[in-house]
Backbone as JSON, one array per atom type, in Angstrom:
{
  "sequence": "WYCKGRLATDTGTFVAQLSEMCSSFCLTFVGFCNVYAISINRNQIETLLKELHHIYPTGSKNHYRCPHYFDMATKIMRIEFLFYMIFYVYYNSAPVLLLLWEHMLNGYDLSSNTHTSTWFPWKVHGSPLGFGMAVLSITVGSSVGVGSSIVTQNIVCLLSFQLKLHYDGISSQLVSLDCRRPGVHKKLRIFIAYHCRILQLGDQVNDILNFVFGSSIVGAIIAICMSSVSILLLDFAFAFK",
  "N": [[101.53, 100.29, 142.92], [99.35, 98.59, 142.72], [99.3, 97.88, 139.98], [101.84, 96.75, 139.75], [101.66, 94.7, 141.61], [99.8, 92.96, 140.48], [101.22, 91.84, 138.42], [103.25, 90.53, 139.68], [105.0, 87.57, 140.44], [106.25, 86.25, 142.5], [105.45, 86.26, 145.77], [106.9, 86.79, 148.12], [109.16, 88.24, 147.24], [107.86, 90.47, 146.19], [106.65, 91.6, 148.49], [108.95, 92.17, 149.95], [110.23, 94.07, 148.31], [108.29, 96.04, 148.39], [108.32, 96.74, 151.12], [110.9, 97.71, 151.3], [110.78, 99.96, 149.65], [108.93, 101.47, 151.09], [110.44, 101.95, 153.36], [112.48, 103.63, 152.37], [110.87, 105.75, 151.59], [109.92, 106.64, 154.05], [112.18, 107.8, 155.21], [112.57, 109.94, 153.46], [110.19, 111.23, 154.01], [110.62, 112.05, 156.65], [112.56, 113.98, 156.17], [111.04, 115.92, 154.76], [109.28, 116.58, 156.8], [111.03, 117.82, 158.59], [111.72, 120.07, 157.07], [109.22, 121.29, 156.97], [108.76, 121.79, 159.71], [110.83, 123.59, 160.33], [110.19, 125.68, 158.62], [107.59, 126.46, 159.41], [108.03, 127.29, 161.98], [109.74, 129.4, 161.77], [109.76, 132.16, 162.48], [109.61, 132.0, 165.28], [111.99, 130.65, 165.82], [113.88, 132.54, 164.94], [113.32, 134.64, 166.73], [113.99, 133.39, 169.13], [116.73, 132.91, 168.75], [117.63, 135.55, 168.62], [117.09, 136.35, 171.24], [118.8, 134.65, 172.68], [121.2, 135.58, 171.67], [121.14, 138.12, 172.72], [121.41, 137.75, 175.49], [123.82, 136.57, 175.58], [126.91, 135.88, 177.12], [129.52, 138.27, 177.73], [133.05, 138.75, 177.01], [134.24, 139.46, 179.4], [133.07, 138.08, 181.47], [133.96, 135.66, 183.49], [132.86, 133.32, 184.39], [131.65, 131.87, 182.45], [132.16, 129.35, 180.12], [132.8, 129.92, 177.29], [134.57, 129.46, 174.97], [134.97, 126.69, 175.26], [132.42, 125.43, 174.95], [131.83, 126.39, 172.44], [133.79, 125.16, 170.84], [133.07, 122.47, 171.25], [130.45, 122.36, 170.16], [130.97, 123.08, 167.51], [132.65, 120.98, 166.72], [130.93, 118.76, 166.95], [128.97, 119.41, 165.03], [130.51, 119.36, 162.72], [131.26, 116.66, 162.64], [128.73, 115.48, 162.33], [128.05, 116.53, 159.81], [130.04, 115.37, 158.15], [129.39, 112.68, 158.56], [126.77, 112.46, 157.46], [127.29, 113.25, 154.8], [129.15, 111.38, 153.87], [127.67, 108.96, 153.79], [125.67, 109.83, 152.12], [126.98, 110.32, 149.68], [127.97, 107.75, 149.21], [125.56, 106.29, 149.02], [124.29, 107.39, 146.77], [126.16, 107.15, 144.76], [126.58, 104.47, 144.47], [124.8, 102.96, 142.64], [125.69, 103.91, 140.11], [128.43, 103.3, 140.13], [128.24, 100.53, 140.37], [127.03, 99.96, 137.94], [129.05, 100.73, 136.14], [130.99, 98.89, 136.89], [129.78, 96.45, 136.18], [129.64, 96.89, 133.45], [132.33, 96.86, 132.74], [132.96, 94.22, 133.3], [130.98, 92.5, 132.19], [130.31, 93.57, 129.79], [127.74, 94.48, 127.75], [125.69, 93.42, 129.18], [123.82, 94.44, 131.47], [122.55, 95.11, 134.74], [121.24, 97.35, 135.72], [120.51, 98.33, 138.31], [118.87, 100.31, 140.68], [118.98, 102.66, 143.48], [117.21, 101.64, 145.44], [114.56, 99.18, 145.53], [112.59, 100.62, 143.97], [109.62, 101.58, 142.3], [109.0, 102.95, 139.16], [107.17, 105.12, 136.95], [108.12, 104.86, 134.4], [110.22, 103.16, 132.01], [112.99, 101.53, 133.33], [115.01, 99.49, 133.47], [117.19, 98.54, 130.99], [117.0, 100.91, 129.63], [118.88, 103.66, 129.1], [118.23, 106.39, 129.46], [115.94, 106.26, 131.1], [117.03, 104.96, 133.33], [118.9, 106.88, 134.14], [117.18, 109.02, 134.79], [115.81, 107.84, 136.91], [117.85, 107.43, 138.82], [118.58, 110.1, 139.19], [116.21, 111.24, 140.23], [115.93, 109.89, 142.69], [118.29, 110.71, 143.87], [117.9, 113.49, 144.12], [115.68, 113.49, 145.83], [116.78, 112.24, 148.12], [118.69, 114.15, 148.74], [117.16, 116.24, 149.68], [116.19, 115.15, 152.07], [118.63, 114.65, 153.45], [119.85, 117.21, 153.49], [117.94, 118.78, 154.9], [117.96, 117.38, 157.29], [120.58, 117.82, 158.19], [120.52, 120.62, 158.58], [118.53, 120.78, 160.55], [119.68, 119.26, 162.64], [121.9, 120.85, 163.18], [120.66, 123.16, 164.14], [119.46, 122.12, 166.46], [121.77, 121.36, 167.85], [123.03, 123.85, 168.17], [121.17, 125.34, 169.73], [121.02, 123.68, 171.97], [123.63, 123.71, 173.08], [123.86, 126.39, 173.61], [122.01, 126.7, 175.7], [123.2, 124.94, 177.54], [125.54, 126.33, 178.04], [124.62, 128.58, 179.46], [123.41, 127.36, 181.69], [125.64, 126.17, 182.85], [127.11, 128.46, 183.43], [125.46, 129.7, 185.33], [125.5, 127.82, 187.44], [128.22, 127.91, 188.08], [128.49, 130.53, 189.02], [126.81, 130.46, 191.24], [128.17, 128.65, 192.86], [130.47, 130.1, 193.44], [129.44, 132.12, 194.94], [129.48, 134.17, 197.76], [128.08, 134.02, 200.79], [128.54, 135.58, 203.0], [129.02, 138.17, 202.38], [127.71, 141.52, 202.15], [124.54, 142.32, 200.65], [124.24, 140.07, 199.15], [121.89, 138.71, 198.84], [120.48, 140.1, 196.93], [121.9, 139.57, 194.61], [121.37, 136.87, 194.51], [118.63, 136.85, 193.97], [118.7, 137.93, 191.42], [120.02, 135.87, 190.09], [118.12, 133.84, 190.35], [115.96, 134.87, 188.87], [117.22, 135.02, 186.4], [117.75, 132.32, 185.97], [115.14, 131.33, 185.78], [114.38, 132.57, 183.42], [116.06, 131.28, 181.58], [115.04, 128.71, 181.79], [112.51, 129.14, 180.69], [113.26, 129.72, 178.06], [114.28, 127.23, 177.4], [111.91, 125.73, 177.44], [110.65, 126.89, 175.24], [112.36, 126.03, 173.22], [111.86, 123.27, 173.33], [109.14, 123.26, 172.58], [109.34, 124.13, 169.94], [110.85, 122.13, 168.71], [109.51, 119.77, 169.17], [107.81, 118.62, 167.23], [109.69, 117.95, 165.3], [111.28, 116.04, 166.64], [109.31, 114.11, 167.17], [108.37, 113.32, 164.58], [110.76, 112.35, 163.53], [111.32, 110.17, 165.19], [109.07, 108.5, 164.73], [109.25, 108.13, 161.92], [111.8, 106.92, 161.76], [111.4, 104.54, 163.21], [109.45, 103.22, 161.66], [110.9, 102.98, 159.27], [113.02, 101.32, 160.09], [111.62, 99.0, 160.79], [110.46, 98.3, 158.31], [112.79, 97.91, 156.83], [113.84, 95.7, 158.16], [112.01, 93.73, 157.43], [112.57, 93.64, 154.71], [115.2, 92.73, 154.81], [114.86, 90.16, 155.82], [113.33, 88.9, 153.84], [114.44, 89.49, 151.38], [117.51, 90.25, 149.87], [120.26, 90.33, 152.0], [122.55, 91.99, 151.79], [121.78, 93.84, 149.82], [119.52, 94.98, 150.99], [120.65, 96.05, 153.29], [122.13, 98.1, 152.24]],
  "CA": [[101.53, 99.05, 143.67], [98.3, 97.72, 142.19], [99.75, 97.34, 138.69], [103.01, 95.9, 139.99], [101.25, 93.52, 142.34], [99.1, 92.02, 139.6], [102.2, 91.16, 137.57], [104.26, 89.86, 140.5], [104.86, 86.11, 140.52], [106.77, 85.81, 143.8], [104.88, 87.12, 146.81], [107.94, 87.21, 149.05], [109.95, 89.32, 146.63], [107.01, 91.65, 146.07], [106.51, 92.2, 149.82], [110.25, 92.71, 150.32], [110.44, 95.3, 147.56], [107.34, 97.02, 148.91], [108.81, 97.21, 152.42], [112.11, 98.51, 151.07], [110.37, 101.25, 149.13], [108.33, 102.21, 152.2], [111.53, 102.39, 154.22], [113.09, 104.81, 151.75], [109.89, 106.84, 151.62], [109.85, 107.17, 155.41], [113.32, 108.7, 155.42], [112.25, 111.17, 152.74], [109.11, 111.87, 154.76], [111.25, 112.73, 157.79], [113.18, 115.19, 155.64], [110.0, 116.92, 154.5], [108.78, 117.04, 158.11], [112.01, 118.77, 159.1], [111.55, 121.31, 156.32], [107.95, 121.9, 157.41], [108.92, 122.29, 161.08], [111.68, 124.78, 160.31], [109.48, 126.76, 157.91], [106.43, 126.94, 160.17], [108.52, 127.91, 163.23], [110.87, 130.27, 161.43], [109.73, 133.39, 163.29], [109.95, 131.65, 166.66], [113.42, 130.34, 165.89], [114.62, 133.8, 164.84], [113.15, 135.36, 168.0], [114.76, 132.68, 170.15], [118.15, 133.17, 168.51], [117.9, 136.93, 169.03], [117.11, 136.39, 172.7], [120.05, 134.02, 173.12], [122.29, 136.5, 171.33], [121.07, 139.28, 173.63], [121.89, 137.38, 176.82], [125.1, 135.87, 175.47], [127.88, 136.54, 178.01], [130.66, 138.93, 177.11], [134.35, 138.16, 177.34], [134.67, 139.8, 180.76], [132.44, 137.18, 182.43], [134.83, 134.49, 183.55], [132.14, 132.13, 184.82], [131.11, 131.19, 181.27], [133.19, 128.68, 179.31], [132.36, 130.11, 175.9], [135.39, 128.72, 173.99], [134.79, 125.25, 175.42], [131.17, 125.01, 174.32], [131.92, 126.7, 171.01], [134.57, 124.1, 170.21], [132.29, 121.24, 171.28], [129.35, 122.46, 169.2], [131.55, 123.07, 166.16], [133.14, 119.63, 166.44], [129.79, 117.87, 166.74], [128.34, 119.73, 163.74], [131.4, 118.87, 161.66], [131.14, 115.2, 162.59], [127.43, 115.18, 161.74], [128.1, 116.83, 158.38], [130.82, 114.33, 157.49], [128.63, 111.43, 158.63], [125.69, 112.5, 156.48], [127.8, 113.37, 153.44], [129.78, 110.12, 153.47], [126.63, 108.01, 153.42], [124.93, 110.36, 150.97], [127.78, 110.06, 148.48], [127.98, 106.29, 148.98], [124.22, 105.82, 148.63], [123.93, 107.86, 145.44], [127.15, 106.74, 143.77], [126.62, 103.01, 144.37], [124.24, 102.43, 141.38], [126.52, 104.25, 138.96], [129.65, 102.51, 140.22], [127.88, 99.15, 140.05], [126.8, 99.88, 136.49], [130.36, 100.76, 135.49], [131.66, 97.62, 137.17], [129.16, 95.43, 135.33], [130.02, 97.17, 132.06], [133.71, 96.42, 132.55], [133.06, 92.76, 133.39], [130.03, 91.77, 131.36], [130.02, 94.24, 128.53], [126.44, 95.14, 127.64], [124.71, 92.72, 130.01], [123.77, 95.28, 132.66], [121.36, 94.91, 135.56], [120.59, 98.66, 135.91], [119.9, 98.4, 139.63], [118.84, 101.64, 141.28], [119.31, 102.69, 144.9], [116.31, 100.72, 146.11], [113.59, 98.54, 144.63], [111.52, 101.59, 143.78], [108.93, 101.44, 141.02], [108.85, 104.21, 138.45], [106.18, 105.02, 135.86], [108.78, 104.73, 133.11], [111.1, 102.0, 131.91], [114.3, 101.76, 133.93], [115.95, 98.46, 133.04], [117.37, 98.52, 129.55], [116.86, 102.26, 129.07], [119.83, 104.57, 129.76], [117.55, 107.61, 129.89], [115.09, 105.93, 132.25], [117.9, 104.69, 134.47], [119.45, 108.16, 134.59], [116.12, 109.77, 135.46], [115.52, 107.19, 138.19], [118.94, 107.76, 139.75], [118.51, 111.53, 139.49], [115.06, 111.52, 141.1], [116.23, 109.42, 144.04], [119.36, 111.56, 144.4], [117.31, 114.76, 144.54], [114.86, 113.23, 147.01], [117.64, 112.01, 149.29], [119.37, 115.4, 149.1], [116.22, 117.0, 150.51], [116.21, 114.57, 153.41], [119.93, 114.85, 154.09], [120.06, 118.63, 153.74], [117.07, 119.23, 155.99], [118.42, 116.75, 158.54], [121.78, 118.54, 158.63], [120.11, 121.92, 159.11], [117.81, 120.57, 161.81], [120.63, 118.84, 163.67], [122.72, 122.01, 163.55], [119.84, 124.03, 165.0], [119.35, 121.45, 167.76], [123.08, 121.45, 168.51], [123.28, 125.25, 168.54], [120.3, 125.71, 170.85], [121.35, 122.87, 173.15], [124.86, 124.18, 173.7], [123.6, 127.72, 174.17], [121.39, 126.5, 177.01], [124.2, 124.35, 178.43], [126.46, 127.4, 178.42], [124.01, 129.41, 180.51], [123.26, 126.55, 182.89], [126.97, 126.02, 183.45], [127.48, 129.75, 184.0], [124.69, 129.93, 186.56], [126.03, 126.95, 188.5], [129.54, 128.41, 188.49], [128.3, 131.75, 189.82], [126.23, 130.08, 192.53], [129.22, 128.04, 193.68], [131.41, 131.14, 193.9], [128.72, 133.15, 195.69], [129.85, 134.23, 199.18], [126.91, 134.47, 201.55], [128.93, 136.47, 204.08], [129.11, 139.54, 201.9], [126.42, 142.22, 202.15], [123.87, 142.45, 199.37], [124.29, 138.84, 198.37], [120.53, 138.27, 198.54], [120.07, 140.73, 195.68], [122.49, 138.78, 193.53], [120.66, 135.59, 194.44], [117.38, 137.1, 193.27], [119.03, 138.09, 190.0], [120.32, 134.54, 189.56], [116.87, 133.08, 190.26], [115.23, 135.39, 187.71], [117.98, 134.61, 185.22], [117.53, 130.89, 185.8], [113.76, 131.16, 185.29], [114.36, 132.97, 182.01], [116.69, 130.21, 180.81], [114.08, 127.61, 181.75], [111.49, 129.51, 179.71], [113.85, 129.53, 176.74], [114.32, 125.78, 177.18], [110.55, 125.29, 177.08], [110.41, 127.32, 173.87], [113.1, 125.11, 172.35], [111.11, 122.01, 173.28], [107.92, 123.46, 171.8], [109.69, 124.26, 168.53], [111.44, 120.9, 168.18], [108.72, 118.58, 169.48], [107.36, 118.0, 165.98], [110.87, 117.36, 164.65], [111.63, 114.81, 167.35], [108.25, 113.12, 166.99], [108.39, 112.79, 163.21], [111.99, 111.58, 163.34], [111.19, 108.88, 165.88], [108.09, 107.68, 164.02], [109.81, 107.74, 160.63], [112.91, 105.98, 161.94], [110.86, 103.24, 163.64], [108.83, 102.57, 160.5], [111.96, 102.62, 158.32], [113.75, 100.16, 160.61], [110.74, 97.83, 160.68], [110.36, 97.93, 156.91], [114.09, 97.38, 156.41], [113.98, 94.35, 158.71], [111.24, 92.83, 156.57], [113.32, 93.49, 153.47], [116.38, 91.91, 155.08], [114.44, 88.77, 156.01], [112.72, 88.32, 152.65], [115.19, 89.78, 150.16], [118.95, 90.04, 149.99], [120.76, 91.08, 153.16], [123.48, 93.04, 151.36], [121.04, 94.87, 149.09], [118.66, 95.69, 151.94], [121.5, 96.82, 154.2], [122.53, 99.31, 151.52]],
  "C": [[100.5, 98.07, 143.1], [98.74, 97.07, 140.88], [100.93, 96.39, 138.88], [102.62, 94.61, 140.7], [100.53, 92.51, 141.48], [100.08, 91.22, 138.75], [103.24, 90.38, 138.37], [103.96, 88.37, 140.58], [105.33, 85.56, 141.86], [106.27, 86.77, 144.87], [105.94, 87.63, 147.77], [108.78, 88.34, 148.51], [109.15, 90.6, 146.52], [106.87, 92.36, 147.42], [107.83, 92.82, 150.26], [110.54, 94.02, 149.6], [109.51, 96.41, 148.04], [107.82, 97.6, 150.24], [110.06, 98.07, 152.25], [111.77, 99.89, 150.54], [109.72, 102.1, 150.22], [109.39, 102.72, 153.17], [112.21, 103.64, 153.67], [112.15, 106.0, 151.78], [109.79, 107.46, 153.01], [111.0, 108.13, 155.7], [113.12, 110.01, 154.67], [111.15, 111.95, 153.44], [109.65, 112.62, 155.97], [111.92, 114.02, 157.33], [112.17, 116.28, 155.36], [109.39, 117.44, 155.8], [109.74, 118.04, 158.74], [111.89, 120.12, 158.39], [110.29, 122.04, 156.77], [108.1, 122.51, 158.81], [109.76, 123.56, 161.12], [110.95, 125.95, 159.67], [108.35, 127.33, 158.76], [106.85, 127.65, 161.46], [109.67, 128.88, 162.97], [110.9, 131.52, 162.3], [110.1, 133.1, 164.75], [111.43, 131.34, 166.81], [114.26, 131.62, 165.82], [114.51, 134.6, 166.14], [113.97, 134.71, 169.11], [116.26, 132.92, 169.99], [118.53, 134.61, 168.88], [117.97, 137.06, 170.55], [118.39, 135.77, 173.25], [121.25, 134.9, 172.8], [122.32, 137.7, 172.29], [121.64, 138.95, 175.0], [123.22, 136.64, 176.77], [126.15, 136.59, 176.3], [129.03, 137.15, 177.22], [131.96, 138.29, 177.58], [134.81, 138.44, 178.76], [134.07, 138.88, 181.83], [133.19, 135.86, 182.43], [134.11, 133.21, 183.93], [131.6, 131.32, 183.64], [132.25, 130.63, 180.43], [132.78, 128.73, 177.84], [133.23, 129.36, 174.89], [135.18, 127.21, 174.05], [133.53, 124.78, 174.7], [131.14, 125.34, 172.83], [132.68, 125.6, 170.27], [133.79, 122.78, 170.17], [131.17, 121.25, 170.24], [129.88, 122.4, 167.77], [132.03, 121.67, 165.78], [131.99, 118.67, 166.16], [129.12, 118.14, 165.39], [129.21, 119.28, 162.57], [131.29, 117.36, 161.51], [129.81, 114.8, 161.96], [127.43, 115.43, 160.23], [128.89, 115.76, 157.62], [130.07, 113.0, 157.47], [127.54, 111.4, 157.56], [126.24, 112.49, 155.05], [128.47, 112.08, 152.96], [128.73, 109.12, 153.02], [125.8, 108.51, 152.25], [125.68, 110.08, 149.67], [127.82, 108.57, 148.17], [126.64, 105.8, 148.43], [123.9, 106.19, 147.19], [124.95, 107.48, 144.37], [127.19, 105.23, 143.57], [125.99, 102.49, 143.08], [125.11, 102.72, 140.17], [127.81, 103.44, 138.97], [129.39, 101.04, 139.91], [127.64, 98.96, 138.56], [128.12, 99.89, 135.72], [131.11, 99.45, 135.7], [131.09, 96.5, 136.31], [129.52, 95.64, 133.86], [131.45, 96.71, 131.78], [133.83, 94.9, 132.54], [132.21, 92.05, 132.35], [129.71, 92.45, 130.04], [128.68, 94.94, 128.58], [125.34, 94.44, 128.43], [124.65, 93.4, 131.37], [122.47, 95.04, 133.41], [120.57, 96.19, 135.78], [119.84, 98.73, 137.23], [119.99, 99.82, 140.17], [119.17, 101.54, 142.76], [118.51, 101.65, 145.67], [115.37, 100.11, 145.08], [112.36, 99.44, 144.48], [110.92, 101.43, 142.39], [108.69, 102.82, 140.43], [107.83, 104.04, 137.32], [106.81, 104.96, 134.47], [109.72, 103.52, 133.15], [112.48, 102.35, 132.43], [115.32, 100.77, 133.4], [115.99, 98.4, 131.51], [117.25, 99.86, 128.88], [117.85, 103.19, 129.78], [119.17, 105.85, 130.26], [116.67, 107.36, 131.11], [115.9, 105.65, 133.5], [118.48, 105.98, 135.03], [118.41, 109.0, 135.32], [115.77, 109.17, 136.82], [116.59, 107.53, 139.23], [118.88, 109.23, 140.15], [117.36, 111.86, 140.44], [115.32, 111.07, 142.53], [117.32, 110.27, 144.68], [118.81, 112.89, 144.9], [116.46, 114.57, 145.8], [115.69, 113.0, 148.26], [118.38, 113.27, 149.71], [118.47, 116.29, 149.96], [116.23, 116.48, 151.95], [117.51, 114.83, 154.15], [120.16, 116.32, 154.43], [119.21, 119.16, 154.89], [117.49, 118.62, 157.32], [119.66, 117.45, 159.08], [121.41, 119.88, 159.25], [119.42, 121.76, 160.46], [118.75, 120.17, 162.93], [121.54, 119.98, 164.1], [121.95, 122.97, 164.45], [119.7, 123.43, 166.39], [120.66, 121.57, 168.54], [123.35, 122.87, 169.0], [122.45, 125.65, 169.76], [120.67, 124.95, 172.12], [122.6, 123.4, 173.85], [124.74, 125.61, 174.21], [122.98, 127.6, 175.56], [122.38, 125.9, 178.0], [125.2, 125.4, 178.91], [125.89, 128.23, 179.56], [123.8, 128.62, 181.8], [124.6, 126.39, 183.62], [127.42, 127.33, 184.09], [126.74, 130.05, 185.29], [125.23, 129.09, 187.71], [127.38, 127.43, 188.99], [129.41, 129.66, 189.35], [127.7, 131.44, 191.18], [127.27, 129.45, 193.44], [130.16, 129.09, 194.25], [130.73, 132.24, 194.72], [129.06, 133.06, 197.19], [128.69, 134.83, 199.96], [127.27, 135.45, 202.67], [128.99, 137.93, 203.66], [127.73, 140.21, 201.91], [125.85, 142.35, 200.74], [123.86, 141.2, 198.53], [122.89, 138.34, 198.01], [120.01, 138.91, 197.26], [120.64, 139.98, 194.47], [121.76, 137.44, 193.37], [119.31, 135.75, 193.73], [117.61, 137.26, 191.76], [119.31, 136.73, 189.36], [119.04, 133.71, 189.39], [116.04, 133.55, 189.05], [115.9, 134.99, 186.4], [117.76, 133.13, 184.92], [116.12, 130.61, 185.28], [113.65, 131.53, 183.82], [114.99, 131.9, 181.12], [115.75, 129.0, 180.72], [112.96, 127.89, 180.76], [112.01, 129.35, 178.28], [113.96, 128.04, 176.4], [112.97, 125.22, 176.8], [110.2, 125.71, 175.65], [111.14, 126.42, 172.87], [112.37, 123.78, 172.22], [109.84, 122.14, 172.44], [108.22, 123.52, 170.3], [110.1, 122.91, 167.94], [110.65, 119.65, 168.5], [108.27, 117.86, 168.21], [108.52, 117.33, 165.25], [111.24, 116.05, 165.31], [110.59, 113.72, 167.12], [108.26, 112.49, 165.61], [109.64, 111.96, 162.95], [111.89, 110.21, 163.99], [110.23, 107.96, 165.13], [108.64, 107.2, 162.68], [110.93, 106.73, 160.75], [112.41, 104.59, 162.35], [110.24, 102.5, 162.46], [109.89, 102.13, 159.5], [112.74, 101.4, 158.79], [112.9, 98.89, 160.49], [110.63, 97.35, 159.23], [111.68, 97.35, 156.38], [114.31, 95.97, 156.95], [113.2, 93.34, 157.9], [111.98, 92.58, 155.26], [114.55, 92.61, 153.66], [116.0, 90.44, 155.2], [113.96, 88.12, 154.71], [113.54, 88.51, 151.39], [116.65, 89.44, 150.38], [119.47, 90.92, 151.12], [121.65, 92.24, 152.73], [122.74, 94.17, 150.66], [120.15, 95.67, 150.04], [119.47, 96.54, 152.9], [121.97, 98.11, 153.55], [121.47, 100.39, 151.66]]
}
């Protein structure tokens, strides 16, 4: 930034490029935070999944809508995967497609624009090797963010629907509970203990994912603010990309 700032002639363009680079860095930072959160809480996540697997209802329990929640969770995870992959492919293929388009129209007069206005310690414009290394480095960095985000979102979806399954099963059993039958108070005690256990599991899920949610919110807010500065000072189409 110091070397680039000394050579910059237009302050507005320099600030816009700086904000755009910070926006991209924040998204990569969120990806690394997701990797850190999953790695540091790996044992807790495995223990929680084992506990949920242990109390998972069998097929004979009609109060649990297992196929319904399984289909919903699977559909949401598929939609999230397609959403991330579509934008990942678009984001990383745009510089190469733009370069091919310019080559077909202008011949050898190429702009060599990368994903964002990121500064590299090597020559990018006018150097095929430097341009390829720049595109590759940004592609690898974005793959870390996208991959970790997909894994994190799948874990959140899995744990959320597991808890929803048990909450729905408890409510269904309480509704069908007949207070006129003998021994119903024993079943009610079992339901209360079961409900307390599910609440404890929910607290564990919150403790594990608090760092993920916090880093995602902070990173997204900073990225949106930096992108807005880039949109106001630079090109709307380029910043929107």
